[in-house]
Short mmCIF file of C-alpha atoms in Angstrom, two decimals:
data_model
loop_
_atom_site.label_atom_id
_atom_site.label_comp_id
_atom_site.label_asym_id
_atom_site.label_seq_id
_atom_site.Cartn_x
_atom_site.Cartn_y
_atom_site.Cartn_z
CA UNK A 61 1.15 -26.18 -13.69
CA UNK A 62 2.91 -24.86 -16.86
CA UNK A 63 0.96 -23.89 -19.87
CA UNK A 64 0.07 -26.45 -22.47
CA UNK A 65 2.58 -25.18 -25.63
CA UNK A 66 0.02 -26.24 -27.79
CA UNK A 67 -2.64 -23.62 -26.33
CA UNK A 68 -3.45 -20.61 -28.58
CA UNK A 69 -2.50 -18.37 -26.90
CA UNK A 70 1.35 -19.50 -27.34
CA UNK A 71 2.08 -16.28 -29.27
CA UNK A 72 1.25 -13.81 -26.83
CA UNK A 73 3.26 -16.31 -23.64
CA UNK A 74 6.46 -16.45 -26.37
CA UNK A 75 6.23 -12.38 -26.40
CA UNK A 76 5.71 -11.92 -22.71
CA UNK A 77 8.64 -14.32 -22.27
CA UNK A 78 10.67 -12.56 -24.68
CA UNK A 79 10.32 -8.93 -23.44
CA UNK A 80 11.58 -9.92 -20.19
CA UNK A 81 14.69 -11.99 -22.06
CA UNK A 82 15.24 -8.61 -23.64
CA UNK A 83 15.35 -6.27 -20.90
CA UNK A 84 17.82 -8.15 -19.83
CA UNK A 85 19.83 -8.76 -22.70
CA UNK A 86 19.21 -4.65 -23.33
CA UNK A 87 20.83 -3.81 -20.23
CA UNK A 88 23.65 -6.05 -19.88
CA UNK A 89 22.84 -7.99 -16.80
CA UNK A 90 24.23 -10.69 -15.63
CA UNK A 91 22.81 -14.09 -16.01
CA UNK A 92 21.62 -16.20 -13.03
CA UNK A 93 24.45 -18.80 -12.37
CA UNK A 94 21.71 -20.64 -9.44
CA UNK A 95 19.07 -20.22 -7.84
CA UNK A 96 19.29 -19.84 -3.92
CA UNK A 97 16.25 -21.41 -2.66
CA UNK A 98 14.87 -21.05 0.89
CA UNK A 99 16.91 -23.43 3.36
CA UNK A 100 16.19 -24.94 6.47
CA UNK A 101 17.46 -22.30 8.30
CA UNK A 102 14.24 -20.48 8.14
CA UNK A 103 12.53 -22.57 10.22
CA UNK A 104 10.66 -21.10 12.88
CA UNK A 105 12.33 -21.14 16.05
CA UNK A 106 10.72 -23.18 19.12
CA UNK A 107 9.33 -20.17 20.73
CA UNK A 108 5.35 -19.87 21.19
CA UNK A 109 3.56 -18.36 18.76
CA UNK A 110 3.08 -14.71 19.38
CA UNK A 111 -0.97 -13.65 20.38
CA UNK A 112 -3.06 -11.27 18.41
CA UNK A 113 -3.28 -12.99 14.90
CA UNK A 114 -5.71 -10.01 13.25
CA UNK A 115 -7.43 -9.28 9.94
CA UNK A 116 -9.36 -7.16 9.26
CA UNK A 117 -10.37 -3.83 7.13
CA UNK A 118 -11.16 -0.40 7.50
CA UNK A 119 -12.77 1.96 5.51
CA UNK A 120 -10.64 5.58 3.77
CA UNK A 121 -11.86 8.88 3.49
CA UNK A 122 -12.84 7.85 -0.40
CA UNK A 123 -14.87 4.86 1.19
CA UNK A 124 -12.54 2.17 -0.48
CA UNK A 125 -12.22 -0.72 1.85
CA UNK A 126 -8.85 -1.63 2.13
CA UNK A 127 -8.06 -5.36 3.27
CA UNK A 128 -5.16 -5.90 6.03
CA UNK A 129 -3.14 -8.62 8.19
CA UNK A 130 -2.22 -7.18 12.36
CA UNK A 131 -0.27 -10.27 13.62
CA UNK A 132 2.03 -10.25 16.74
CA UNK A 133 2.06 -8.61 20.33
CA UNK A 134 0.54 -4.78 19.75
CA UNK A 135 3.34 -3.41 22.09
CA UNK A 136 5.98 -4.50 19.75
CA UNK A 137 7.80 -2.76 17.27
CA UNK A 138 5.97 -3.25 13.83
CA UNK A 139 7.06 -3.62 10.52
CA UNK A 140 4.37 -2.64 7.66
CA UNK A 141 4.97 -4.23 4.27
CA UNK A 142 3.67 -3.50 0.82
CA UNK A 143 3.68 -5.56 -1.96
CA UNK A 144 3.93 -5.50 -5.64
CA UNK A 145 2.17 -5.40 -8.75
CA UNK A 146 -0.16 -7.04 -9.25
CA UNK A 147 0.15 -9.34 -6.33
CA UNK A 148 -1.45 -9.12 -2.12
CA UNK A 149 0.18 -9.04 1.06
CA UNK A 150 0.17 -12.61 0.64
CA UNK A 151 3.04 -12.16 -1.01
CA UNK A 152 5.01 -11.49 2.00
CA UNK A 153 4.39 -14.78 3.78
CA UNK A 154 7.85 -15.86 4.50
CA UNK A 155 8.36 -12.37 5.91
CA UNK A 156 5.92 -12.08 7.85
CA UNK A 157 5.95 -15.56 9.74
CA UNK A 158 9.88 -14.93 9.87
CA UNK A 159 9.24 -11.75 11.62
CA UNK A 160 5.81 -12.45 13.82
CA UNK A 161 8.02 -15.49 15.22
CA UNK A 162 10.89 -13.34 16.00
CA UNK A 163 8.52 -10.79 18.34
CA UNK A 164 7.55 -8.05 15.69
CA UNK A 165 4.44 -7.11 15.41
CA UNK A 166 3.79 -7.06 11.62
CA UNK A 167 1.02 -5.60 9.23
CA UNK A 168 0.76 -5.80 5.52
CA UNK A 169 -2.23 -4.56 3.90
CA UNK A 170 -3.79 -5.33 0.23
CA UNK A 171 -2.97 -2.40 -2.36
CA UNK A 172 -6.19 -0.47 -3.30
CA UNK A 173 -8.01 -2.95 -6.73
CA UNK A 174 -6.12 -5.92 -5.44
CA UNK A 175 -6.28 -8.91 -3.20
CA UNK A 176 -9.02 -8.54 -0.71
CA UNK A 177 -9.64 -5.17 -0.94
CA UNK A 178 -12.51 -3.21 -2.65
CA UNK A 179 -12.19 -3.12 -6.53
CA UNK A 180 -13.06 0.73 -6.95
CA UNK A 181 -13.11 2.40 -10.10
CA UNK A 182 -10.51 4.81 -9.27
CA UNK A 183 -7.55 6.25 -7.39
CA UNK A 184 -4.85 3.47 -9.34
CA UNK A 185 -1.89 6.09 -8.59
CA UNK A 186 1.21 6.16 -6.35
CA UNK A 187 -0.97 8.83 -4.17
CA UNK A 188 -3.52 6.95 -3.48
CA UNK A 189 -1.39 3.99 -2.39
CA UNK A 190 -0.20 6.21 0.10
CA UNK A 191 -2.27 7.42 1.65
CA UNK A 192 -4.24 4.52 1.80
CA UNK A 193 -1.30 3.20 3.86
CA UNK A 194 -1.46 5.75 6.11
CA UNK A 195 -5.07 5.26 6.54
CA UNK A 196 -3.58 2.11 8.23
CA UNK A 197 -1.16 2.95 9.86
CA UNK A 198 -3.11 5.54 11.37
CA UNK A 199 -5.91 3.33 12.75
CA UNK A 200 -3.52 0.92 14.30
CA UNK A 201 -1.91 3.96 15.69
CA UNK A 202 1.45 2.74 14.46
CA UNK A 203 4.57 4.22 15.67
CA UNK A 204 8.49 3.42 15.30
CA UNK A 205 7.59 1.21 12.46
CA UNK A 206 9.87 0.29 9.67
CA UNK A 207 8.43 0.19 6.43
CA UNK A 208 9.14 -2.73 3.74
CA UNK A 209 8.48 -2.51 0.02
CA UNK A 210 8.56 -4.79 -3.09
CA UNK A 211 8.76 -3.19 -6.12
CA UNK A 212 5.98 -1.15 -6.78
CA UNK A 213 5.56 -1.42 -3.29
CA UNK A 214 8.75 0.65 -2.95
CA UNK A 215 7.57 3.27 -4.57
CA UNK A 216 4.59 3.21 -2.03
CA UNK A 217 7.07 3.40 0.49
CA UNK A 218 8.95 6.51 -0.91
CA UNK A 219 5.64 8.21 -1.48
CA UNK A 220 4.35 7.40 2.03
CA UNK A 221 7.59 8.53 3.87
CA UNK A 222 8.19 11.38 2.19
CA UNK A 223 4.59 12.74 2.65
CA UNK A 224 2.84 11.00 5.54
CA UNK A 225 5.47 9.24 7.33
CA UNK A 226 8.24 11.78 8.27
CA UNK A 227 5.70 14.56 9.25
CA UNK A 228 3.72 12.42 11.85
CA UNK A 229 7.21 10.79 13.27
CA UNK A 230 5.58 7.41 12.60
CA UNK A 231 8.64 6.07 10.60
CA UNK A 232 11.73 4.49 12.21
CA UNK A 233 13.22 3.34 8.70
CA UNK A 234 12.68 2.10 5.61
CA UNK A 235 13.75 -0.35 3.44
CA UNK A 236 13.22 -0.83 -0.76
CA UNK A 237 13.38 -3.95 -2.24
CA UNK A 238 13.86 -4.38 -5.87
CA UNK A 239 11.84 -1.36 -6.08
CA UNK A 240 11.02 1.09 -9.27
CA UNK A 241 11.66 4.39 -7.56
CA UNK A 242 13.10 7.00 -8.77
CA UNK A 243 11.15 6.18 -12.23
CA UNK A 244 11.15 3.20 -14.55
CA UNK A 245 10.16 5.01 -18.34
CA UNK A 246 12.45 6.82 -20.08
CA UNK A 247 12.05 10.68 -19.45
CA UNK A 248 14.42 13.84 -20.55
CA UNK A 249 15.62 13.79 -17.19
CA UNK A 250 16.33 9.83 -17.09
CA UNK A 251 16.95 9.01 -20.95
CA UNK A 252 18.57 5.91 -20.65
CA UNK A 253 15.28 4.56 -18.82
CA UNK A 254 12.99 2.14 -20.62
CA UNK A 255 10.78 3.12 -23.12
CA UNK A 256 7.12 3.30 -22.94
CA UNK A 257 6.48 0.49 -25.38
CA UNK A 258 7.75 -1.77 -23.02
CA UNK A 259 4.91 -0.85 -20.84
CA UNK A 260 2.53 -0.80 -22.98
CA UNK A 261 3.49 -3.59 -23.97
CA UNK A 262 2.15 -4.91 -19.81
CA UNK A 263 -0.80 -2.79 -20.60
CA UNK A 264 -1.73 -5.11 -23.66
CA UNK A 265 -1.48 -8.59 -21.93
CA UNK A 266 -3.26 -7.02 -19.51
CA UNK A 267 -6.17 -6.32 -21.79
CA UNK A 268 -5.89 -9.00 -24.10
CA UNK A 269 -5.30 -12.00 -21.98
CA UNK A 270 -4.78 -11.30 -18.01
CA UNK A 271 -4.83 -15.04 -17.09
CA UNK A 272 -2.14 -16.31 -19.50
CA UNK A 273 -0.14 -12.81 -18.95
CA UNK A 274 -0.10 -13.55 -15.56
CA UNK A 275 0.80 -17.25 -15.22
CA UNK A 276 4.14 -16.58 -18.00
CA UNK A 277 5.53 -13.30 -16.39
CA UNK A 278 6.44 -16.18 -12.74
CA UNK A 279 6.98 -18.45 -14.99
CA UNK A 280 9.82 -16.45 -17.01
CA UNK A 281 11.85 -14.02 -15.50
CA UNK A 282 10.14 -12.46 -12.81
CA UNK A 283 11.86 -15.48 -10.47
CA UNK A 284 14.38 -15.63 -13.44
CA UNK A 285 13.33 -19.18 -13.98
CA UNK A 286 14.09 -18.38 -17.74
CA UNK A 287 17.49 -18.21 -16.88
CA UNK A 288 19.80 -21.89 -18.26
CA UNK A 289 20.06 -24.30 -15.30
CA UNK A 290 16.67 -22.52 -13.00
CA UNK A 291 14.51 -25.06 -12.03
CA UNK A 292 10.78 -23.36 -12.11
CA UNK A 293 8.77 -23.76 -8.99
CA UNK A 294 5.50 -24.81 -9.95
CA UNK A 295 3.75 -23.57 -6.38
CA UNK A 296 5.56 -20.51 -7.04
CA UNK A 297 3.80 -19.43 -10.17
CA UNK A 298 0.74 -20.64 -9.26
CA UNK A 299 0.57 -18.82 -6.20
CA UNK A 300 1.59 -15.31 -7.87
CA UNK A 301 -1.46 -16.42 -10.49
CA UNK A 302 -3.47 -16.43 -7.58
CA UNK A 303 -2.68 -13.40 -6.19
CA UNK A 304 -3.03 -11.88 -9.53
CA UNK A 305 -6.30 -13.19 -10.28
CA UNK A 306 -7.97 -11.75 -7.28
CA UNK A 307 -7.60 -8.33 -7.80
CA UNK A 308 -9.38 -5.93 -10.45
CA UNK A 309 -8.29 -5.62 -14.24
CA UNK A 310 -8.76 -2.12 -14.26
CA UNK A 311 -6.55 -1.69 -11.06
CA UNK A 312 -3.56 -3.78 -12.57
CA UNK A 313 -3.98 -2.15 -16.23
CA UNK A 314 -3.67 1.37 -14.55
CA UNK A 315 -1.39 0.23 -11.78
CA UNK A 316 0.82 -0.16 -14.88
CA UNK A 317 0.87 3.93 -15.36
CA UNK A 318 1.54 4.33 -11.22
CA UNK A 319 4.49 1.93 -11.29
CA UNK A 320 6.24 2.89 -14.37
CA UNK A 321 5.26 6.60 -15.04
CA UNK A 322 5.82 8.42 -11.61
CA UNK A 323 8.82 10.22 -11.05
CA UNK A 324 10.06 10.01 -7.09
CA UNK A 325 13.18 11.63 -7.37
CA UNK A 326 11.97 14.12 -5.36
CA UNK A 327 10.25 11.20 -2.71
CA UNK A 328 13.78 9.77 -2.51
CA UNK A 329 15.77 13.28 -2.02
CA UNK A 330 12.74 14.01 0.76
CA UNK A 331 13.44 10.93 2.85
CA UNK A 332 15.58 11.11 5.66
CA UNK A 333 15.07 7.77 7.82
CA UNK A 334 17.82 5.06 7.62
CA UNK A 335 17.15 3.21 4.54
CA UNK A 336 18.35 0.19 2.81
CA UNK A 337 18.13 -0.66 -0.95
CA UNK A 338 18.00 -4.15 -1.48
CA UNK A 339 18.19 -5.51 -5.51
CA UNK A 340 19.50 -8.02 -7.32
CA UNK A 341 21.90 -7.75 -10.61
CA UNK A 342 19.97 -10.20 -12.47
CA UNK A 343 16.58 -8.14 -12.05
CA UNK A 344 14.72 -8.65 -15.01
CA UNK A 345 11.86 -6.84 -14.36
CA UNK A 346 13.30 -3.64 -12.21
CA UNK A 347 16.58 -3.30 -14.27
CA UNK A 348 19.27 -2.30 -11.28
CA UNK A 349 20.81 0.45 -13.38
CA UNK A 350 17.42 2.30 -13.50
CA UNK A 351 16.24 2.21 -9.67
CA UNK A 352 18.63 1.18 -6.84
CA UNK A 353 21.63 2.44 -8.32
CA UNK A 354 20.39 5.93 -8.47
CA UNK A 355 17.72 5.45 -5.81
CA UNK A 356 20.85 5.14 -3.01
CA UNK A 357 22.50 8.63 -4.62
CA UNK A 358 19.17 10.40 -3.77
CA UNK A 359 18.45 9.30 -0.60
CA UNK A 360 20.24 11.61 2.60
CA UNK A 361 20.70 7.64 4.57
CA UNK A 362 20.63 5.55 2.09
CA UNK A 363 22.63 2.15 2.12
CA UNK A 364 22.71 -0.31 -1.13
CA UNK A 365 23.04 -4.16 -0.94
CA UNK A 366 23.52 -5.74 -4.28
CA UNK A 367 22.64 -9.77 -4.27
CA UNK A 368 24.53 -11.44 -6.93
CA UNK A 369 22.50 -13.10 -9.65
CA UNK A 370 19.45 -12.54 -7.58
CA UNK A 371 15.69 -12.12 -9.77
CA UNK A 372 13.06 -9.44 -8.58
CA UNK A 373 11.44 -12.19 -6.97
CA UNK A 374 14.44 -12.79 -4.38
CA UNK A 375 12.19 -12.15 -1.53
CA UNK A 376 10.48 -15.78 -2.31
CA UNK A 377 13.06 -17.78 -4.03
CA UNK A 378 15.84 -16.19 -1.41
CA UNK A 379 13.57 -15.65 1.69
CA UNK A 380 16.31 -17.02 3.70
CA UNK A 381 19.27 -14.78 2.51
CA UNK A 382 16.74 -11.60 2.92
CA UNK A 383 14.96 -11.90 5.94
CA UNK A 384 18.58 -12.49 7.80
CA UNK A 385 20.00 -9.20 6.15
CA UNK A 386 16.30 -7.42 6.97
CA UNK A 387 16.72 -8.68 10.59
CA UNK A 388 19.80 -7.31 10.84
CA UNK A 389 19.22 -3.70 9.46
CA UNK A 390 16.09 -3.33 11.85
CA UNK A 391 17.84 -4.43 14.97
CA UNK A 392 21.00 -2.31 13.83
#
């Protein structure tokens, strides 16, 4: 449900609310005209449901248990997905029953500090999110796969491609969706990038009030439900709390640094699998200008598919519209 405006805490929801009604405003994106919402064309189709529904974990080389979902026939091809800050492979439910049901065998693992995996102290860095998805790929002895990444997950993606990927022949393409690479914060090489107080500015809801931080960032305009004329989606937002609150402070608050701070420009220029580059113009948390836009110049294969008026949560609100265009770039 929607906070109480009366709670006291109301300050610090106003701010959060406003920085992403800025960054917006700051980069002259469009507004939202409507919200797509998934339609019945998503339904599953009639045939059986696939064998081999799997979770499980596995232990890396740093001992950090990392939580995963193995779901569909094991001689299919897969498709790995990683998810955002500061969310869980949950997150990629209407992908991965889209895709299970279509044959695929799909895997999506919990980021390193969040979801179900272990809360360690360190290794909250782009690197380590790499390699602990290849630490899964590996054991499922993954091959052919194409790999699928939201947002922070997409710089996961570039990381992992460009150093583990590519080098074992594991990856048959990749695709980034709404995703921060090359680099969000403004740098001398990318000054028109934002600046660092707007991260800190994550860093202090964070500390000073996770819970309400993370229940007005769905609420506003990660799903652009700020936008006039968006009707919020109340099992939306509670769901992305949930995520949230089952992961570790520490790994969000220094997730923060790994998603904003790390330059793949070089990841992107290294990759040289078909990929696609997914965003939408009204992304008010991944600004289009800074990522995809750029993103598609540095990649060797790269393809860009703009969605009108679409948020950085399009893969929920606009699971429909998505998982037909992913379809079609895998089977093409």
């Amino acid at each position: 449900m929607h906070p109480d405006s009366t709670d006291p805490s109301d300050r610090q929801r106003r701010q959060v609310l406003a920085l992403g009604a800025g960054l917006g405003t700051a980069l002259a994106l469009p507004l939202a005209a409507t919200l797509v919402t998934p339609s019945a064309a998503q339904a599953a189709p009639s045939s059986p449901q696939p064998q081999g529904m799997t979770m499980s974990t596995i232990t890396t080389k740093d001992g950090t248990t990392i939580f995963y979902k193995d779901w569909g026939p094991k001689n299919a091809q897969p498709i790995v997905f990683h998810h955002g800050w500061p969310l869980s492979s949950d997150d990629w439910d209407a992908q991965l029953l889209y895709f299970v049901q279509r044959g695929f065998r799909v895997v999506a693992h919990d980021r390193r500090g969040h979801g179900r995996s272990a809360q360690v102290s360190e290794g909250h860095d782009m690197d380590h999110y790499a390699a602990d998805a290849f630490a899964v790929v590996e054991h499922l002895n993954l091959r052919n796969a194409v790999h699928i990444g939201h947002s922070t997950g997409g710089g996961e993606v570039a990381r992992y491609v460009a150093k583990h990927g590519q080098p074992s022949g594991r990856v048959a393409k990749a695709v980034l969706v709404a995703a921060v690479p090359p680099i969000m914060a403004k740098t001398a090489a990318y000054p028109d990038h934002l600046p660092i107080e707007v991260f800190d500015g994550f860093r202090k809801g964070v500390a000073d009030n996770r819970a309400q931080m993370f229940m007005d960032v769905p609420a506003g305009p990660f799903y652009g439900f700020n936008r006039p004329g968006v009707k919020p989606l109340p099992g939306v937002i509670n769901n992305w709390w949930r995520q949230g609150m089952m992961g570790s402070a520490k790994a969000h608050y220094e997730g923060i640094k790994a998603f904003s701070e790390t330059d793949q420009t070089e990841d992107l220029k290294a990759i040289t699998v078909p990929t696609l580059v997914m965003h939408g113009d009204d992304d008010q948390i991944v600004p289009i200008a800074n990522s995809a836009l750029k993103a598609v110049k540095l990649l060797k294969n790269g393809t860009l598919k703009v969605y009108k008026g679409y948020s950085h949560g399009m893969l929920t609100v606009n699971a429909d519209v998505l998982n037909a265009d992913l379809l079609a770039f895998i089977k093409g």
